[in-house]
PDB file of C-alpha atoms and ligand atoms in Angstrom:
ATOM      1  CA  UNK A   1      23.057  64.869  97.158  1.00  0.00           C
ATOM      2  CA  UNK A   2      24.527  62.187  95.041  1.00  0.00           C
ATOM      3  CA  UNK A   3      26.204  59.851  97.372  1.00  0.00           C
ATOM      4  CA  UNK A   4      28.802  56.818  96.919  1.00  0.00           C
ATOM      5  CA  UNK A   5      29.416  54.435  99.537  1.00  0.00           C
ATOM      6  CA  UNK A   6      32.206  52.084  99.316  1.00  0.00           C
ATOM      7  CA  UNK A   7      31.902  49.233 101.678  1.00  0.00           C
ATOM      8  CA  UNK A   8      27.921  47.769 102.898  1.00  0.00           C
ATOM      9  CA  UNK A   9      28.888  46.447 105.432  1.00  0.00           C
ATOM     10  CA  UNK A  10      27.860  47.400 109.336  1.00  0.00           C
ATOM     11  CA  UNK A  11      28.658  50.880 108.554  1.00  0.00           C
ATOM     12  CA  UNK A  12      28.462  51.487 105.006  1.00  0.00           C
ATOM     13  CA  UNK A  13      24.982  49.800 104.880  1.00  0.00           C
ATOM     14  CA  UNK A  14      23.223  52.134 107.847  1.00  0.00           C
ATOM     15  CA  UNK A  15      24.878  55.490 106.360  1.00  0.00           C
ATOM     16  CA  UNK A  16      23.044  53.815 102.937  1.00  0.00           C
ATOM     17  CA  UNK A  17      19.725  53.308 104.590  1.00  0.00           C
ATOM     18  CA  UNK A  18      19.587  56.886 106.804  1.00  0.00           C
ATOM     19  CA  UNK A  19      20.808  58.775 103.686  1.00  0.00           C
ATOM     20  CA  UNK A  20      18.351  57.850 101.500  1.00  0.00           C
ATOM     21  CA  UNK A  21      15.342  57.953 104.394  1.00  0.00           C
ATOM     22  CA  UNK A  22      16.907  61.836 104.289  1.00  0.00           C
ATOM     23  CA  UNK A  23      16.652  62.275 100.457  1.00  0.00           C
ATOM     24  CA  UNK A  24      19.776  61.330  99.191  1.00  0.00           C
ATOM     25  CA  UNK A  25      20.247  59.351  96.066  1.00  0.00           C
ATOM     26  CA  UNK A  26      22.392  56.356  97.191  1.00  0.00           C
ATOM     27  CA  UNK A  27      24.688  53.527  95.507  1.00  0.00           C
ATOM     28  CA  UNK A  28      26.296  51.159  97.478  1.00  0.00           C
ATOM     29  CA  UNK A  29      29.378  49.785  96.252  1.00  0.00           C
ATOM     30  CA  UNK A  30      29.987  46.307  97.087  1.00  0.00           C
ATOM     31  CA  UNK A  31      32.969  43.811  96.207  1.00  0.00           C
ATOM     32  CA  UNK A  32      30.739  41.392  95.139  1.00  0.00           C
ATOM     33  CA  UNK A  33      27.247  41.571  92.771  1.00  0.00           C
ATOM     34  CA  UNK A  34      26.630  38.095  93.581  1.00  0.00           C
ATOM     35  CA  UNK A  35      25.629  37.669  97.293  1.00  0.00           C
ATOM     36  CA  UNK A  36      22.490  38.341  98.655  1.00  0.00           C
ATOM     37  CA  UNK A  37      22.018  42.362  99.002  1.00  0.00           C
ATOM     38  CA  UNK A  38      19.756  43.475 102.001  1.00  0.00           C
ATOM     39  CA  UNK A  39      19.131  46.867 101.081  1.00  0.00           C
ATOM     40  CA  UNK A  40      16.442  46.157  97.828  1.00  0.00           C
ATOM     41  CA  UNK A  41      15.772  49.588  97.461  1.00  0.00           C
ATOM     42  CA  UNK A  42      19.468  50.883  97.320  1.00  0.00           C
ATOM     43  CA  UNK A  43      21.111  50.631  93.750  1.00  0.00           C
ATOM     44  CA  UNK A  44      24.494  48.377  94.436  1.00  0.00           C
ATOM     45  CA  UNK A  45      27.474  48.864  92.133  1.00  0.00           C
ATOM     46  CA  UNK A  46      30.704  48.737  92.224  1.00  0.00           C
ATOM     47  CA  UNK A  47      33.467  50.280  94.185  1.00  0.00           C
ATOM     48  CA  UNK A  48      34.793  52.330  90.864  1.00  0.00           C
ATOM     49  CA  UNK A  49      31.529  53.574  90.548  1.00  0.00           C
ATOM     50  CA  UNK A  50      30.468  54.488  94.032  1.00  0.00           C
ATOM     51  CA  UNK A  51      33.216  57.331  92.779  1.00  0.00           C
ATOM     52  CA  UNK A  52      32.281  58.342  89.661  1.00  0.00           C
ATOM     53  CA  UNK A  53      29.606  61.327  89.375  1.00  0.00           C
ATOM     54  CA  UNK A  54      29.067  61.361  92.879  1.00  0.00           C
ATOM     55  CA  UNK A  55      29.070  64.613  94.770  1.00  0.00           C
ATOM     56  CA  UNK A  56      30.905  62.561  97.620  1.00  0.00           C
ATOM     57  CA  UNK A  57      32.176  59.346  98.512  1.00  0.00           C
ATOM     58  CA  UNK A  58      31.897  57.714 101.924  1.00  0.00           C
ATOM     59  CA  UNK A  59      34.842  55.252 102.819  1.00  0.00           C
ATOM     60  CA  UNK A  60      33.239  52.254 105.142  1.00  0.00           C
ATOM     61  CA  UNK A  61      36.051  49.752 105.163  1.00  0.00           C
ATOM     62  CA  UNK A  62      38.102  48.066 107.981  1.00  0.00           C
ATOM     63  CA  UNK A  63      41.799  49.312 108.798  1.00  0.00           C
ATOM     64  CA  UNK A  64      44.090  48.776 106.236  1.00  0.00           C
ATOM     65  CA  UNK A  65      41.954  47.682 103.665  1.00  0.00           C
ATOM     66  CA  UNK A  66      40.923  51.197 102.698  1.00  0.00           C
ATOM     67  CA  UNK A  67      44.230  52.596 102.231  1.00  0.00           C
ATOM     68  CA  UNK A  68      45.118  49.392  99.737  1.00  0.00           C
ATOM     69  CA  UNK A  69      41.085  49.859  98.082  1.00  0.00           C
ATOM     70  CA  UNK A  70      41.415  53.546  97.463  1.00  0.00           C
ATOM     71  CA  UNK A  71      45.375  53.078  95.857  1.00  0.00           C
ATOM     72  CA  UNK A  72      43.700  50.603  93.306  1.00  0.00           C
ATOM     73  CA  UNK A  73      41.025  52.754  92.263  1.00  0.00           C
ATOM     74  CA  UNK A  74      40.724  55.234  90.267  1.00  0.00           C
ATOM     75  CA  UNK A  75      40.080  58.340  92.395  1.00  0.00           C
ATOM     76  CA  UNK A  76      38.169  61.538  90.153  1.00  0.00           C
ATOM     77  CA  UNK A  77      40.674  64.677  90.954  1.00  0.00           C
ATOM     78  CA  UNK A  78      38.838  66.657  93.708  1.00  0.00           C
ATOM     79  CA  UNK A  79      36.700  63.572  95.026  1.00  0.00           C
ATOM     80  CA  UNK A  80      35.411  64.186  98.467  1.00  0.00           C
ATOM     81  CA  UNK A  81      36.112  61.382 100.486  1.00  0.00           C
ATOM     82  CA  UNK A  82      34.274  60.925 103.873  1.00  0.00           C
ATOM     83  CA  UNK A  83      36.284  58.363 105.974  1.00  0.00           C
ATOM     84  CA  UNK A  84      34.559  57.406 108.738  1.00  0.00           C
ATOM     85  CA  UNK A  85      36.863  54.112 109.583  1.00  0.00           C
ATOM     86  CA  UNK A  86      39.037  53.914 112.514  1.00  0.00           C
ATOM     87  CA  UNK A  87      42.204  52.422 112.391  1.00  0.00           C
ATOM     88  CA  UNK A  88      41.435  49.827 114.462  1.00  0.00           C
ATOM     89  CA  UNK A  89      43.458  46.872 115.167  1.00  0.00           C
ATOM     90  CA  UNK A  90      42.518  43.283 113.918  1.00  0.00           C
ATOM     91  CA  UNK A  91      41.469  42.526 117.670  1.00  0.00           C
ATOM     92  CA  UNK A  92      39.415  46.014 117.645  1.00  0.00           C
ATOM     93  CA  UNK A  93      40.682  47.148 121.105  1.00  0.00           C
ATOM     94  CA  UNK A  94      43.368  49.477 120.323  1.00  0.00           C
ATOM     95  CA  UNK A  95      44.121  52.042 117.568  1.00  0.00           C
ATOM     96  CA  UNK A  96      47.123  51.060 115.130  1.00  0.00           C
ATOM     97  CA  UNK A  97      48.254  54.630 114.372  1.00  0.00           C
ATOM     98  CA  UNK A  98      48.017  57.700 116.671  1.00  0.00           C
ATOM     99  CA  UNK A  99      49.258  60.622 118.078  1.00  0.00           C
ATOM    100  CA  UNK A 100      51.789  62.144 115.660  1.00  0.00           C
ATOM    101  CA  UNK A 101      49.512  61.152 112.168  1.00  0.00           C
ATOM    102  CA  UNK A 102      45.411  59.283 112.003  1.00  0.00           C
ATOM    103  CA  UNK A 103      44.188  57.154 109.733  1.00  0.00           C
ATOM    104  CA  UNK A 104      42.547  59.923 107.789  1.00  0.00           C
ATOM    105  CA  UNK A 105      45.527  61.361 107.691  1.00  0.00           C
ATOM    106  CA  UNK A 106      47.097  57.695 106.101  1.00  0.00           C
ATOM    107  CA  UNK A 107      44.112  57.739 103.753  1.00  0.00           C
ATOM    108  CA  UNK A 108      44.460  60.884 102.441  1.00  0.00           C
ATOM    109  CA  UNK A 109      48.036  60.530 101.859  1.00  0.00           C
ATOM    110  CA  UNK A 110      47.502  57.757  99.761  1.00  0.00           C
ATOM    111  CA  UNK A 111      44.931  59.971  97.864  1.00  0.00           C
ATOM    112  CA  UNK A 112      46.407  63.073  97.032  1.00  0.00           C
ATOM    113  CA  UNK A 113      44.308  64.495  94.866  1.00  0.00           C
ATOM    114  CA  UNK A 114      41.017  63.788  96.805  1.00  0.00           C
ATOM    115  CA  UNK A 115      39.760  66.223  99.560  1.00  0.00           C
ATOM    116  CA  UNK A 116      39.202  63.639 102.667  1.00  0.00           C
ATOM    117  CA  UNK A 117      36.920  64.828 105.504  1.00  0.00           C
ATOM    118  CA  UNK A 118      36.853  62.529 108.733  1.00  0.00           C
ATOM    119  CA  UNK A 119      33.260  62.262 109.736  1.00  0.00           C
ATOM    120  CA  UNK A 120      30.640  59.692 111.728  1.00  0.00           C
ATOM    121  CA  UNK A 121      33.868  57.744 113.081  1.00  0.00           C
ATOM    122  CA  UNK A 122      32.292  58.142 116.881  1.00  0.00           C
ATOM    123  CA  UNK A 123      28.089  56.942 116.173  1.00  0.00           C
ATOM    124  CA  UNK A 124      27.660  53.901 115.578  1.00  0.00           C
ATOM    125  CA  UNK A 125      25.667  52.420 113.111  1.00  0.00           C
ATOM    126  CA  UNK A 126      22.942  51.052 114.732  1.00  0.00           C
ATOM    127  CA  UNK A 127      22.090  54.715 115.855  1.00  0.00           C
ATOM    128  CA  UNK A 128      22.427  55.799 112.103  1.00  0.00           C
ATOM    129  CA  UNK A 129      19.771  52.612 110.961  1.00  0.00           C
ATOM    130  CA  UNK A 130      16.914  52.838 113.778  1.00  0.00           C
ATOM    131  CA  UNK A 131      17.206  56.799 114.403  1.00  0.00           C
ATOM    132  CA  UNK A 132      17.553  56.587 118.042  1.00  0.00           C
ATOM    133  CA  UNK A 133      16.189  59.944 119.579  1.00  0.00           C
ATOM    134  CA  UNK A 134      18.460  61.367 122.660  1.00  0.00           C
ATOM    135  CA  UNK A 135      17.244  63.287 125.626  1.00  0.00           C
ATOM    136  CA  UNK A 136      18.765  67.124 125.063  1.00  0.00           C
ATOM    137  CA  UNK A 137      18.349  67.104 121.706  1.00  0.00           C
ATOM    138  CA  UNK A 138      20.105  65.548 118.334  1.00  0.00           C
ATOM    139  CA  UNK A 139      23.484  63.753 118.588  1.00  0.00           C
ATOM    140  CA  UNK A 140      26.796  65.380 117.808  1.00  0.00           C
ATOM    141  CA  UNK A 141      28.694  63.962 114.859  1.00  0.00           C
ATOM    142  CA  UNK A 142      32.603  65.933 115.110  1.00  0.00           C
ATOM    143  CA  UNK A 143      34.250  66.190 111.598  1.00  0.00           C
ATOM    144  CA  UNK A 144      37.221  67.284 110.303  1.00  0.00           C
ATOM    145  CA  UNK A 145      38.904  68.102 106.921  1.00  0.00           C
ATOM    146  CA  UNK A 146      41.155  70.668 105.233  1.00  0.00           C
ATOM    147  CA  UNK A 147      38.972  71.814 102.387  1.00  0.00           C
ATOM    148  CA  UNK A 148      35.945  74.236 103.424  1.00  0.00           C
ATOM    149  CA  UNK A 149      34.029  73.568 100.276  1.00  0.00           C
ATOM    150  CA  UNK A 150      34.445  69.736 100.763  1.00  0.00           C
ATOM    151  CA  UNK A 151      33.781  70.257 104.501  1.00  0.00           C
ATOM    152  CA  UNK A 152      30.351  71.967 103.988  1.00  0.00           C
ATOM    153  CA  UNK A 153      28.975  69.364 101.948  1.00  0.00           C
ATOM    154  CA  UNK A 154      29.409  67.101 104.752  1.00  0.00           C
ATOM    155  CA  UNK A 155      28.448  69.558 107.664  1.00  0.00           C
ATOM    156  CA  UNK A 156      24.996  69.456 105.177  1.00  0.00           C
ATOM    157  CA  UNK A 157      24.948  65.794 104.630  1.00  0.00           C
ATOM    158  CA  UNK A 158      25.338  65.417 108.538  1.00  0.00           C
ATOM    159  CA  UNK A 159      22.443  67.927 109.040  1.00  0.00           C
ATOM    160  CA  UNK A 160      20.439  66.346 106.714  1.00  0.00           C
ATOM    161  CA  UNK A 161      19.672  63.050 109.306  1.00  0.00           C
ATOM    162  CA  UNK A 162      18.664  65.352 111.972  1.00  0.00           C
ATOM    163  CA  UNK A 163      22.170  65.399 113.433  1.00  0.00           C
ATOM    164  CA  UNK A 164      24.261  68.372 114.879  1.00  0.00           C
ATOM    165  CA  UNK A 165      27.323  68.767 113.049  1.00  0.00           C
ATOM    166  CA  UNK A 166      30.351  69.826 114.653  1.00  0.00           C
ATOM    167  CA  UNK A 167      33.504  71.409 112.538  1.00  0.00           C
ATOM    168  CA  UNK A 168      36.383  70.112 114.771  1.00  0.00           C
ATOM    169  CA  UNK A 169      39.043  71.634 112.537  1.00  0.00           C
ATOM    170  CA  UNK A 170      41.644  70.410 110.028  1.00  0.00           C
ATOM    171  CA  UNK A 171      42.006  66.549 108.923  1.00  0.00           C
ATOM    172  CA  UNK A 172      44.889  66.427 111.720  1.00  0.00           C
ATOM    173  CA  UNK A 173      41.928  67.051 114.362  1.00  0.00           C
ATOM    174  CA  UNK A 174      41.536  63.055 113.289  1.00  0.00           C
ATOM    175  CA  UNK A 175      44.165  62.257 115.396  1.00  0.00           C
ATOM    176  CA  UNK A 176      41.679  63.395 118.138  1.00  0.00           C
ATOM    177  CA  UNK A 177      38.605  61.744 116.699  1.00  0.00           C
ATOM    178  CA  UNK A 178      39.304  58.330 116.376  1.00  0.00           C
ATOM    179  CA  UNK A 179      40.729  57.974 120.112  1.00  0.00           C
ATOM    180  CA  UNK A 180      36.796  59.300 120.470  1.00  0.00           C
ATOM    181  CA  UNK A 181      35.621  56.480 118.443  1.00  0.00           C
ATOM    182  CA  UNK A 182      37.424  54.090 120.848  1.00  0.00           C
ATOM    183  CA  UNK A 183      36.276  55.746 123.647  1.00  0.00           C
ATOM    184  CA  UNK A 184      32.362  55.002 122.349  1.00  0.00           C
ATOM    185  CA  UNK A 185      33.590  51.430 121.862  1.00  0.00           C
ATOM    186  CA  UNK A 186      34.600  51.121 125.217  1.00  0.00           C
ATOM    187  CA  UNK A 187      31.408  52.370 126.403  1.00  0.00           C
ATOM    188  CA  UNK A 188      29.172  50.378 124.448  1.00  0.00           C
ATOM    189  CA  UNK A 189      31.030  47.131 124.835  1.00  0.00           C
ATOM    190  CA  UNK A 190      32.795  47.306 128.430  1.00  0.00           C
ATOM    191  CA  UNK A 191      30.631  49.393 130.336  1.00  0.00           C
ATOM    192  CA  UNK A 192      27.486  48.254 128.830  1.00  0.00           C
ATOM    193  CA  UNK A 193      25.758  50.635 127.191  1.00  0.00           C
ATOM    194  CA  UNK A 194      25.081  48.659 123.744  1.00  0.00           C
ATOM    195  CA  UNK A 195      25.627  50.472 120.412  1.00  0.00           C
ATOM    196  CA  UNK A 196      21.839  52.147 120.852  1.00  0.00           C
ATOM    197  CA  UNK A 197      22.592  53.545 123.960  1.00  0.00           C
ATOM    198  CA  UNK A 198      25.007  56.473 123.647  1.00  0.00           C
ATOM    199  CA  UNK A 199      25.901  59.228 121.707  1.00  0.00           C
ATOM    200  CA  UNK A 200      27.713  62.495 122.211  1.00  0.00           C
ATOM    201  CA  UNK A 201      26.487  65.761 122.377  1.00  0.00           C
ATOM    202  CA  UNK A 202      28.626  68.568 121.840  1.00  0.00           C
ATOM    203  CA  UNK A 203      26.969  71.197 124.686  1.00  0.00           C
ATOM    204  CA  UNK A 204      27.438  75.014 123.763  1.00  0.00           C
ATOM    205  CA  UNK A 205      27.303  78.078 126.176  1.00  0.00           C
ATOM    206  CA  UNK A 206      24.300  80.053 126.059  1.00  0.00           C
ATOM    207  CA  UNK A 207      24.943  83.902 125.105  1.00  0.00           C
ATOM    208  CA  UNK A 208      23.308  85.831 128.358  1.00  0.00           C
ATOM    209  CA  UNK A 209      22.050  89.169 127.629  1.00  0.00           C
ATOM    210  CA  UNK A 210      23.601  91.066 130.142  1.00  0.00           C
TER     211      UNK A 210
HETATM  212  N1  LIG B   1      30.062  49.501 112.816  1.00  0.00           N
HETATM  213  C1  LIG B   1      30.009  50.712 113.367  1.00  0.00           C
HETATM  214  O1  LIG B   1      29.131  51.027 114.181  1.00  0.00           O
HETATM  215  C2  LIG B   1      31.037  51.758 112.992  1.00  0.00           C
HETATM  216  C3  LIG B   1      30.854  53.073 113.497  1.00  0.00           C
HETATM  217  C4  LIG B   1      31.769  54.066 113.146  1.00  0.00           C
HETATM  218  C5  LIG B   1      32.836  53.746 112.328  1.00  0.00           C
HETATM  219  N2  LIG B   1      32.992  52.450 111.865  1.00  0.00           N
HETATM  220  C6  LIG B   1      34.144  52.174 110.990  1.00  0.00           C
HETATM  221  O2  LIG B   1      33.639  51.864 109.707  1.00  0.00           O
HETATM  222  C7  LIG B   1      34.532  50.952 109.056  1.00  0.00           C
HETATM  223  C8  LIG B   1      33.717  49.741 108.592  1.00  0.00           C
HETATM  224  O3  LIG B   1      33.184  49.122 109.752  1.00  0.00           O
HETATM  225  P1  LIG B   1      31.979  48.079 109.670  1.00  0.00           P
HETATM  226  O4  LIG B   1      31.501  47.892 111.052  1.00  0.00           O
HETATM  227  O5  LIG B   1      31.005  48.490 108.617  1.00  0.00           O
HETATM  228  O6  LIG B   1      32.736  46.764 109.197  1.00  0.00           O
HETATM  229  P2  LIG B   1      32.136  45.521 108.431  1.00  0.00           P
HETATM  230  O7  LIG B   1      30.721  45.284 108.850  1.00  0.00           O
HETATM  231  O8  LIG B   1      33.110  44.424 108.618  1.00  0.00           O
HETATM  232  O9  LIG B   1      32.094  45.970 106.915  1.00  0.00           O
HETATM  233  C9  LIG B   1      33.258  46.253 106.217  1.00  0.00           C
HETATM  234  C10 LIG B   1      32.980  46.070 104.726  1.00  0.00           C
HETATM  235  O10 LIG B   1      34.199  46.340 104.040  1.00  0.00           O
HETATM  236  C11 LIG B   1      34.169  45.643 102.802  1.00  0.00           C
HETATM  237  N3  LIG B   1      35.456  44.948 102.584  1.00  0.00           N
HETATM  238  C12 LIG B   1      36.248  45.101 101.506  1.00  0.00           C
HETATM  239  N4  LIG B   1      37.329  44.340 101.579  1.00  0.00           N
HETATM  240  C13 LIG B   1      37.229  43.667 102.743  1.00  0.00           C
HETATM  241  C14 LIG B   1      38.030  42.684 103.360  1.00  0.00           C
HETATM  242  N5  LIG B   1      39.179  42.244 102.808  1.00  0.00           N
HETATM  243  N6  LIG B   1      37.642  42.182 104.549  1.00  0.00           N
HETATM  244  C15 LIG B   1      36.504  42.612 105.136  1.00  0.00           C
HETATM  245  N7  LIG B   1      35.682  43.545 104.577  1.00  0.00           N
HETATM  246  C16 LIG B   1      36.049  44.060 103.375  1.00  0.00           C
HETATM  247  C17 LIG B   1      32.999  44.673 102.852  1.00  0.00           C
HETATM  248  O11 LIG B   1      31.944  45.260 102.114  1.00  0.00           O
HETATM  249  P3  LIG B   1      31.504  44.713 100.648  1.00  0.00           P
HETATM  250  O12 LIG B   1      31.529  43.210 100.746  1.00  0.00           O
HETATM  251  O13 LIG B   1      30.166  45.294 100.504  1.00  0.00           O
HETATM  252  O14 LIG B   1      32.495  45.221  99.678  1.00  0.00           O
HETATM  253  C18 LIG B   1      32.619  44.656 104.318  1.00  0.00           C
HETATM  254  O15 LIG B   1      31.269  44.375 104.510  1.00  0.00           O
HETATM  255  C19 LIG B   1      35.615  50.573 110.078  1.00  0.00           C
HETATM  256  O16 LIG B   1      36.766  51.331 109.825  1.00  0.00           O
HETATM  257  C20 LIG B   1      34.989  50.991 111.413  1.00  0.00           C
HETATM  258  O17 LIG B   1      35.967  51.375 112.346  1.00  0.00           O
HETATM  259  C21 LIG B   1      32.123  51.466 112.170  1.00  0.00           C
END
């Protein structure tokens, strides 16, 4: 796939790096072509063109900043949009919206002609850049979106870096997922676990043969 990223930052950069180990060609799109850029092998550009002719766009920016970022752009009718931001507030211990609408939900609004999927908000990146390796098998990553077309592309993208994909339902299911997210923070910073030490994994029931 041909993948934008808008934000390299923590996030923005690891998604970068394990898409293209997986095969996917990768820009970056930074604010800034002047300061020194990390990821050598991974084309940086510019926000605007992180959108255009991309099959999808991933959204790694910090609460509010998105919403404000994606208004000033100019968003290609149809865009998929991955957010995988929480909407986090400035001390990162709480959410700032939650229970009756998400921050996808927020993005997408201020979007309206893009197809937003919620996706990755739970892993954190430092599981996405050294490819930690779980016992019982790959890691879940939960998504969520209103548009099946827009949603398969990202189940794919997911199972593309050896993760299990999980359709959680519509983009409201976001209101869900990013209480997850802070749940994972909680566990990696207050109970210790460090961001390489957890993940989730979604555990199906086996079909007996009676
Ligand atoms: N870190 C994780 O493990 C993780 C995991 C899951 C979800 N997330 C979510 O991903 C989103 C990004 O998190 P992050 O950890 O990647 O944050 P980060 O390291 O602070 O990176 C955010 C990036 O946003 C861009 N940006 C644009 N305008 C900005 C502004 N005014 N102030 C600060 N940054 C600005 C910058 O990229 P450029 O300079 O390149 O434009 C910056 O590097 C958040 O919503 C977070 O909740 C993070």
């Amino acid at each position: 796939m041909n993948v934008g990223v808008i934000g390299g930052g923590t996030m923005g950069s690891a998604l970068a790096v394990r898409l293209a180990r997986a095969g996917h060609e990768v820009h970056v799109g930074t604010r800034s072509a002047t300061t020194p850029w990390p990821l050598a092998a991974i084309p940086r550009v510019t926000y605007q063109q992180a959108l255009e002719g991309r099959d999808l766009t991933i959204i790694a920016l910090p609460w509010p900043i998105s919403v404000d970022v994606l208004r000033a752009l100019a968003v290609p009718r149809g865009r998929v949009l991955v957010d995988v931001g929480n909407p986090e507030t400035p001390d990162g211990r709480a959410l700032a919206v939650g229970h009756d609408t998400s921050g996808a939900e927020v993005l997408a609004a201020a979007v309206p002609g893009a197809r937003v999927v919620k996706a990755f908000s739970h892993y954190y990146a430092e599981l996405l850049r050294e490819d930690v390796a779980f016992d019982g098998g790959p890691a879940s990553v939960l998504y969520c979106g209103d548009d099946a077309d827009a949603k398969a592309g990202v189940h794919a993208l997911i199972t593309s870096c050896a993760l299990d994909p999980v359709d959680a339902g519509p983009l409201a299911i976001a209101r869900f997922l990013e209480p997850m997210a802070m749940l994972t923070v909680a566990l990696v910073r207050a109970q210790g676990w460090g961001p390489t030490g957890v993940a989730w994994r979604l555990m199906r029931r086996r079909e007996v043969a009676s």
